[in-house]
Tab-separated table of C-alpha atoms in Angstrom:
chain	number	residue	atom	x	y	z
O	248	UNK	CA	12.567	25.560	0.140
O	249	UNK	CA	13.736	22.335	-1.619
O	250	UNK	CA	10.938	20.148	-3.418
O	251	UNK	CA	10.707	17.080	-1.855
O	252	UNK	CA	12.095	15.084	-4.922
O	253	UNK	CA	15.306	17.207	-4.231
O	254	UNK	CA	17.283	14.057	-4.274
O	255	UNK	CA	17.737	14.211	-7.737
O	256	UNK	CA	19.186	18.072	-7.909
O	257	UNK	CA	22.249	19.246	-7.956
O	258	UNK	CA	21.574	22.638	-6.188
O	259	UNK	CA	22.779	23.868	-2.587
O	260	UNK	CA	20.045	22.780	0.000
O	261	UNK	CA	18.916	25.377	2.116
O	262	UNK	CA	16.004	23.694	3.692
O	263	UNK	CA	15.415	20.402	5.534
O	264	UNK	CA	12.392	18.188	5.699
O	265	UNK	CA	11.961	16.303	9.135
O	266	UNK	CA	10.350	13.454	8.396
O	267	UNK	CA	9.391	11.364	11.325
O	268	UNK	CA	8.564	7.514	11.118
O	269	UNK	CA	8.576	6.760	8.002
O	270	UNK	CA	7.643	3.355	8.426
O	271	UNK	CA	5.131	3.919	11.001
O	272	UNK	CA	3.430	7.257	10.336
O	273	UNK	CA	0.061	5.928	12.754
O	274	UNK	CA	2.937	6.964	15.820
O	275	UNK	CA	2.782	10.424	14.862
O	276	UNK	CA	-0.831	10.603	16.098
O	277	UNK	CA	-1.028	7.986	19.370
O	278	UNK	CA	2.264	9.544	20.426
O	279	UNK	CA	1.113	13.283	19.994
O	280	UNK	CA	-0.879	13.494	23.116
O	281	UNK	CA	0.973	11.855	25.491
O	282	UNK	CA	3.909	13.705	24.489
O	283	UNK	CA	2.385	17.376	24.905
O	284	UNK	CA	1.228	15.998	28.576
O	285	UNK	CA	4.684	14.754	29.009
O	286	UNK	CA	5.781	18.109	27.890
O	287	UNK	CA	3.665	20.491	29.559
O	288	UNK	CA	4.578	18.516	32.973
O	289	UNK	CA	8.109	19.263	32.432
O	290	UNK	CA	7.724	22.644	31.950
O	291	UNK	CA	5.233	23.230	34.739
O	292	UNK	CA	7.278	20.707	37.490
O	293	UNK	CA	10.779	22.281	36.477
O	294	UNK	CA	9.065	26.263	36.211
O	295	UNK	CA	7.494	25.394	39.923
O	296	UNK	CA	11.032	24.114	40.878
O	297	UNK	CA	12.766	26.934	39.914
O	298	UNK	CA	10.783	29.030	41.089
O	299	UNK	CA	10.410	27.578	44.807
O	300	UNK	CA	14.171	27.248	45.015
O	301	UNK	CA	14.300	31.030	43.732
O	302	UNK	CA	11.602	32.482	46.312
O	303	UNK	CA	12.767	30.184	49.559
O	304	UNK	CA	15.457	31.507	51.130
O	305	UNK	CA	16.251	28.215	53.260
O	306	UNK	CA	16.635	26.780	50.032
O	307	UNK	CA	19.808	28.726	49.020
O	308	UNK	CA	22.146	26.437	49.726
O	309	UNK	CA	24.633	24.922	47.327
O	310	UNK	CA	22.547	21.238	46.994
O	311	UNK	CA	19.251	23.405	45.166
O	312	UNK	CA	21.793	25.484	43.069
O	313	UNK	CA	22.408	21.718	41.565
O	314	UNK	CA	19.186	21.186	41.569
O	315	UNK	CA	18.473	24.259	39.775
O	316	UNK	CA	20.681	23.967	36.931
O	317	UNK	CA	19.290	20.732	36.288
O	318	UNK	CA	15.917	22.137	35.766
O	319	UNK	CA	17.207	24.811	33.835
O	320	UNK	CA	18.394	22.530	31.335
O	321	UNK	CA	15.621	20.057	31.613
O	322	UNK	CA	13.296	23.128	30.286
O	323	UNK	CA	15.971	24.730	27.571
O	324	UNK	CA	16.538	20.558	26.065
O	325	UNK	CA	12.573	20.112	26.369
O	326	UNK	CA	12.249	23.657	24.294
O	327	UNK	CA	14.515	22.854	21.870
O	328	UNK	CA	13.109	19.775	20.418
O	329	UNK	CA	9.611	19.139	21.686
O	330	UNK	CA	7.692	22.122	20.390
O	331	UNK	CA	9.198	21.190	16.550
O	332	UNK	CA	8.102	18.012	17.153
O	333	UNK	CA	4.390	18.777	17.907
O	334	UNK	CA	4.376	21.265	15.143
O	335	UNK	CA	5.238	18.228	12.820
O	336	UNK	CA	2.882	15.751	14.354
O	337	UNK	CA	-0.217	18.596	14.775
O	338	UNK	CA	0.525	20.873	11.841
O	339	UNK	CA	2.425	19.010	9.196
O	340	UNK	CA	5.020	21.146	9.761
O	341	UNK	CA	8.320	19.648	8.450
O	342	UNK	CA	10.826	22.428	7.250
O	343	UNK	CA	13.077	23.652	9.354
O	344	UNK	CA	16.049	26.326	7.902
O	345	UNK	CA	20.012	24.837	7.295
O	346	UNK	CA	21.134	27.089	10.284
O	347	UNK	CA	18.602	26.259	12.558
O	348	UNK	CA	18.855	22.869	12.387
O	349	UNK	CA	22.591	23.049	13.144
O	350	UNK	CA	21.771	25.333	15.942
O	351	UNK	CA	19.160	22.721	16.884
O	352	UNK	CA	21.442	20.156	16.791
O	353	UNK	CA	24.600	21.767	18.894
O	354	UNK	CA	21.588	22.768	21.627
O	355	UNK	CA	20.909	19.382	21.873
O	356	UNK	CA	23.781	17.484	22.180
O	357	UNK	CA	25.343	20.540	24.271
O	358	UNK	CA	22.814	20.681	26.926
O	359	UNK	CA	22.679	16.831	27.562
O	360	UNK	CA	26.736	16.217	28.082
O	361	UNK	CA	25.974	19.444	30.399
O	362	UNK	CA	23.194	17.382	32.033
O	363	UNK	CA	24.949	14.214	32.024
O	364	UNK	CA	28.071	16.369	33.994
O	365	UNK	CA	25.625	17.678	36.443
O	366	UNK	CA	24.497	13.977	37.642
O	367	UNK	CA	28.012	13.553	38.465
O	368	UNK	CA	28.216	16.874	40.180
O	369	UNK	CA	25.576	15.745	42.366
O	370	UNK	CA	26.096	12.295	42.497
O	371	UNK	CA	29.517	13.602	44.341
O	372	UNK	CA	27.609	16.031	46.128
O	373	UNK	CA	25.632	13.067	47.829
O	374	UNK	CA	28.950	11.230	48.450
O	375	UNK	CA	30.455	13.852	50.520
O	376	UNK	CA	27.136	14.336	52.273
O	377	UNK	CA	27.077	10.729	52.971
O	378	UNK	CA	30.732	9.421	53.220
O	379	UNK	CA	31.860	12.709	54.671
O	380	UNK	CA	29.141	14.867	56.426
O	381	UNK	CA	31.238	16.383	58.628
O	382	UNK	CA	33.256	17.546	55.716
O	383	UNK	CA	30.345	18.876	53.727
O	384	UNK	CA	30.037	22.482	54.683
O	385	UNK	CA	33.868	23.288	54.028
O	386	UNK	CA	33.927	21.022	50.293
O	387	UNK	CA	30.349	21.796	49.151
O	388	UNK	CA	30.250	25.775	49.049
O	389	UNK	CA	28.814	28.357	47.002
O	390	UNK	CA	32.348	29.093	45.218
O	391	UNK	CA	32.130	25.275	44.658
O	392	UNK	CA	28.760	24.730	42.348
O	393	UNK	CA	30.194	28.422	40.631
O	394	UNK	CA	33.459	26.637	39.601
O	395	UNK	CA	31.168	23.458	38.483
O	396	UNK	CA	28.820	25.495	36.871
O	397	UNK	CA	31.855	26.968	35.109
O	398	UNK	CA	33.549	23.571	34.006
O	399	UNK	CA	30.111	22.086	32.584
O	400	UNK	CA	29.156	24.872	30.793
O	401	UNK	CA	32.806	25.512	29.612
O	402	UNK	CA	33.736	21.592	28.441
O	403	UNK	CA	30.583	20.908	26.373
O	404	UNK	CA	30.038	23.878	24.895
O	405	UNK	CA	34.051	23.702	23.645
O	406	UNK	CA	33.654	20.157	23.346
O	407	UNK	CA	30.426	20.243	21.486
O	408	UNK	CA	30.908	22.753	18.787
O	409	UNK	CA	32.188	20.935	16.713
O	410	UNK	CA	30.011	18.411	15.967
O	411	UNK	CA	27.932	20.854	14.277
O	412	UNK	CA	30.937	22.758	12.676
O	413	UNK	CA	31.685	19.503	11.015
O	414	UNK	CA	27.974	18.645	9.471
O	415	UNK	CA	27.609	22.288	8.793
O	416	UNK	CA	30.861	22.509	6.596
O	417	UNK	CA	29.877	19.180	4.124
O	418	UNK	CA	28.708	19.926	0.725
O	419	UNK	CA	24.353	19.362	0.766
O	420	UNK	CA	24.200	18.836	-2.887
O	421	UNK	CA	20.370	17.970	-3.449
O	422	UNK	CA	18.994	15.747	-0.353
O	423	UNK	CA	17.078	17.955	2.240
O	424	UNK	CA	14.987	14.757	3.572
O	425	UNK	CA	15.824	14.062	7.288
O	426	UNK	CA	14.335	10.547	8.213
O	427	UNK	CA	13.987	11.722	11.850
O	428	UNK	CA	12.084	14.015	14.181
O	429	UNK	CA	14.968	15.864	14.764
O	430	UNK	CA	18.079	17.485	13.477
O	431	UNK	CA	20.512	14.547	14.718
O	432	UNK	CA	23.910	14.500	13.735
O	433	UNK	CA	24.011	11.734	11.972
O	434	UNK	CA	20.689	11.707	10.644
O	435	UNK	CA	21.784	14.976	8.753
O	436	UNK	CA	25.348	14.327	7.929
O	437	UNK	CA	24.475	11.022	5.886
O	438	UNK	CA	22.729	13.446	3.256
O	439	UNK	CA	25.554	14.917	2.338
O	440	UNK	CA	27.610	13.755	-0.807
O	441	UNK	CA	31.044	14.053	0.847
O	442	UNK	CA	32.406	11.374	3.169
O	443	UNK	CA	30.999	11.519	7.052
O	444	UNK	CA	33.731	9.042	8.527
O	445	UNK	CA	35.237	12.054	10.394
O	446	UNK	CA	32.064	13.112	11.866
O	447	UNK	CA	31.148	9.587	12.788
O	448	UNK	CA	34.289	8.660	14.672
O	449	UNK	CA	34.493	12.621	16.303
O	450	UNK	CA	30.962	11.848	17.930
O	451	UNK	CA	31.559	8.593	19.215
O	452	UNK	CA	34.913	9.181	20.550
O	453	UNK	CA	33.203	12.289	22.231
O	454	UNK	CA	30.143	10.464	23.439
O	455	UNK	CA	31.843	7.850	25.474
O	456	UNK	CA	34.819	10.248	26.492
O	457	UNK	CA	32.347	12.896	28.125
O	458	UNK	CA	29.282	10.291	29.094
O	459	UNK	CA	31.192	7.554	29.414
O	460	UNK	CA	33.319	9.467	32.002
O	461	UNK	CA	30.704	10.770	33.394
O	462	UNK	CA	28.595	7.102	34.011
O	463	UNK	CA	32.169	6.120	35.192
O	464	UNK	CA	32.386	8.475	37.891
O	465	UNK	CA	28.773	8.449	38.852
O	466	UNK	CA	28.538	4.657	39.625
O	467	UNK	CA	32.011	5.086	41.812
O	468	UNK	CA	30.310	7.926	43.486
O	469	UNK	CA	26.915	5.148	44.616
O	470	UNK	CA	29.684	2.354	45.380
O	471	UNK	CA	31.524	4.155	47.927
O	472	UNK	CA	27.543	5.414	49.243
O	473	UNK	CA	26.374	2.299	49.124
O	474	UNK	CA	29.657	0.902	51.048
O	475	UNK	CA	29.122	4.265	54.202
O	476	UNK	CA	25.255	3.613	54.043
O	477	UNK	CA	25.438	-0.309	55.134
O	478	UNK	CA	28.111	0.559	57.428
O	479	UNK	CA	25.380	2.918	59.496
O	480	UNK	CA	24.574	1.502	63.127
O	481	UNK	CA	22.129	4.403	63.579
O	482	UNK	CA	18.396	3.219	63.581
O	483	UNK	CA	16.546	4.054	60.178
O	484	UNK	CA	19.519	6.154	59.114
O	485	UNK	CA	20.483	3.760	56.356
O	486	UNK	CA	17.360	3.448	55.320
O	487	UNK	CA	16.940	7.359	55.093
O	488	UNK	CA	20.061	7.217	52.814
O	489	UNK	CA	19.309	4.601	50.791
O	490	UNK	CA	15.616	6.257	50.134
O	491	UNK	CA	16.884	9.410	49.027
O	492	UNK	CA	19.917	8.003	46.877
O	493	UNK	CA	18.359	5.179	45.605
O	494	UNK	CA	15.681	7.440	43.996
O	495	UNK	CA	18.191	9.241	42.527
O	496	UNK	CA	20.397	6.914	41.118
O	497	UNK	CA	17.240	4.903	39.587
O	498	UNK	CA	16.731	8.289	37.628
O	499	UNK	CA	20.410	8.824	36.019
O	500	UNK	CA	20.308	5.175	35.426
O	501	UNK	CA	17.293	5.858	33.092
O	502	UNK	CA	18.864	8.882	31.634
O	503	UNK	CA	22.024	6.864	30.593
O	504	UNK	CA	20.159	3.588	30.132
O	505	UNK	CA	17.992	5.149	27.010
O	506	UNK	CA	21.084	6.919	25.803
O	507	UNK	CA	23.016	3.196	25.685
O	508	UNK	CA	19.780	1.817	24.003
O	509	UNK	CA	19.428	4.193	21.409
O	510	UNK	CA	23.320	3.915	20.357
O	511	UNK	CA	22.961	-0.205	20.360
O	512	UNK	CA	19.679	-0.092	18.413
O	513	UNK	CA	21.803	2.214	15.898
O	514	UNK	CA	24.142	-0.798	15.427
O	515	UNK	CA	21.806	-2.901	15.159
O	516	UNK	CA	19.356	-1.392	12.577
O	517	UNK	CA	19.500	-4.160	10.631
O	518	UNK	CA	17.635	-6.099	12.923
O	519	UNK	CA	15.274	-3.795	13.982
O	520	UNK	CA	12.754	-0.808	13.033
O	521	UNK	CA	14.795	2.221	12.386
O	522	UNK	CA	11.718	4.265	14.165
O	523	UNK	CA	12.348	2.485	17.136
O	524	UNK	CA	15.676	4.638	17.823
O	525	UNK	CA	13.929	8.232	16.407
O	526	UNK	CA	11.144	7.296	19.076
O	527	UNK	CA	13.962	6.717	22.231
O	528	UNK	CA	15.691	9.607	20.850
O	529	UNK	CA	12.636	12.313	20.796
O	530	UNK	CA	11.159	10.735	24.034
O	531	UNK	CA	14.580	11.108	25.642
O	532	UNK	CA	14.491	14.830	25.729
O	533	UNK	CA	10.864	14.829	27.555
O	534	UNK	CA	10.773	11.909	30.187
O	535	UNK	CA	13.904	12.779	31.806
O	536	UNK	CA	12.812	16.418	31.955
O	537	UNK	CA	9.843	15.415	33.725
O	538	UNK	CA	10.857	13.066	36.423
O	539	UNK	CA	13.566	15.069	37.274
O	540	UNK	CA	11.446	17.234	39.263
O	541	UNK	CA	9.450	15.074	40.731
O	542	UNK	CA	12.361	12.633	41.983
O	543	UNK	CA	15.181	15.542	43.063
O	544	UNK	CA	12.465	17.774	43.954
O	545	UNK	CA	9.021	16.302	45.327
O	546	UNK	CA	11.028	13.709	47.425
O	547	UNK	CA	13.195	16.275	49.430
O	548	UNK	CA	10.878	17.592	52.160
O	549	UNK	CA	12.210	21.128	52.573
O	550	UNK	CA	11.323	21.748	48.491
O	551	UNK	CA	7.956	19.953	49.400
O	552	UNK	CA	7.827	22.854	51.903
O	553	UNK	CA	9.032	25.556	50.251
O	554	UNK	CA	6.271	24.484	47.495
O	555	UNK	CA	3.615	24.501	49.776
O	556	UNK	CA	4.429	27.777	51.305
O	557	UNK	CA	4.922	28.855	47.151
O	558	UNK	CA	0.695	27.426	46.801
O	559	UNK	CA	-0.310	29.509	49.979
O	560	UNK	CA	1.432	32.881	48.611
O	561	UNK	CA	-0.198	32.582	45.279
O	562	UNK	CA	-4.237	31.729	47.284
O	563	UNK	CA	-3.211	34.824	49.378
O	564	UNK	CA	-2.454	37.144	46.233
O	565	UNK	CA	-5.686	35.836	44.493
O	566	UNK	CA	-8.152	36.403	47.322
């Protein structure tokens, strides 16, 4: 591992040092708790999920397969970045290899394009349920959330590779300090001693292509609900429907909200704290995570159910 004077060698770096708020190192220990709660509810809430969905056989439908993948990624995103970043707060511990901070790094921006692509899957799962109901059954099948499963796995992770390929190919000559939590593509990139532009422009043309798209298609998807749900003569039906999507959309606005903030506080660094975008960044992979269970899941009464019956299984088995 590199010294942390490496700046001034001249040798390949094999190492990185993470090196989180360097202007306000007091964060590292105020955030540290809240974050492993934050954590430890995100695993538990998405785990429980997964599980309920898993062991309830009225919940095998195509809407909880959605649901299911969304967990599944909450808990792989939360895993990949989380747990480094309590090591560093709790431990002091900053290295973290070349390669797997360019795995680190493809993980992360992977997975959350593949989340980002599952809102809209749903988000046009709840406008056929709402704008078509009578269609649902035949549109929203099994074969469907396989081929969508298919697309969002296959279009990020083609997508995606190479924003890693293109860090991973510059020429480290000496700097191995990362002035962030986390491996972040252009945290890392700027280190190196050729020129980035390429990898700058690739991951904003790909950021609001794939999310942009995606935001795009999601807010069409809650216009034409919002348009069927005030059009409802039925008593309390569009309040049912505005309940239960409202919820929802609240939740991907948050997701895409912190992901707008963070890239405008990056423009604006100038102006403000360059912590202030590390923070939004490492608490975006852990508050999402752990609403998304509670919001999807705890609101829908037939996973409230199938969680309940879950509890009684587990008091039977321990008595």
């Amino acid at each position: 591992m590199l010294p942390y004077n490496s700046s001034y060698l001249s040798v390949e770096v094999s190492d990185f040092i993470l090196n989180c708020f360097v202007r306000s190192p007091s964060w590292q220990y105020w955030l540290s708790l809240p974050l492993s709660l934050l954590f430890f509810l995100a695993m538990g809430a998405n785990a429980t999920l997964l599980i309920t969905i898993w062991l309830e056989a009225s919940l095998h439908e195509p809407m909880y397969y959605l649901l299911s993948l969304l967990s599944l990624l909450d808990i792989v995103l939360c895993l990949t970045v989380i747990p480094k970043v309590l090591a560093i707060f709790w431990f002091d511990l900053r290295s973290i290899s070349f390669y797997a901070c360019f795995l680190q790094m493809y993980i992360m921006n992977c997975f959350l394009g593949m989340e980002s692509c599952t809102f809209m899957v749903m988000a046009y799962d709840r406008y056929v349920a709402i704008c078509h109901p009578l269609r649902y059954p035949s549109i929203i099948t099994d074969q469907f959330v396989a081929k969508a499963a298919i697309f969002i796995l296959a279009r990020n992770a083609f997508l995606i590779m190479f924003i890693p390929i293109l860090s991973a190919r510059l020429h480290y000559c000496g700097k191995n300090i990362i002035e962030n939590c986390i491996c972040a593509n252009l945290s890392v990139s700027k280190l190196s001693c050729d020129n980035v532009v390429l990898n700058k422009i690739y991951q904003l043309i790909l950021a609001w292509t794939l999310l942009g798209s995606d935001l795009i298609l999601i807010f069409l998807s809650y216009i034409f609900i919002l348009r069927a749900v005030l059009r409802l003569k039925a008593k309390g039906a569009a309040a049912k429907a505005l309940s239960t999507c409202g919820s929802h959309f609240i939740l991907i606005l948050f997701f895409s909200t912190i992901l707008l903030v963070f890239v405008f506080t990056h423009i604006a660094k100038k102006k403000i704290s360059p912590d202030i975008p590390i923070l939004l960044n490492v608490l975006h992979h852990v508050i999402p995570a752990a609403l998304n269970p509670i919001v999807y899941g705890v609101r829908t009464q037939e996973i409230k159910e199938g969680i309940r019956k879950l509890l009684r299984r587990v008091g039977k088995s321990s008595n």
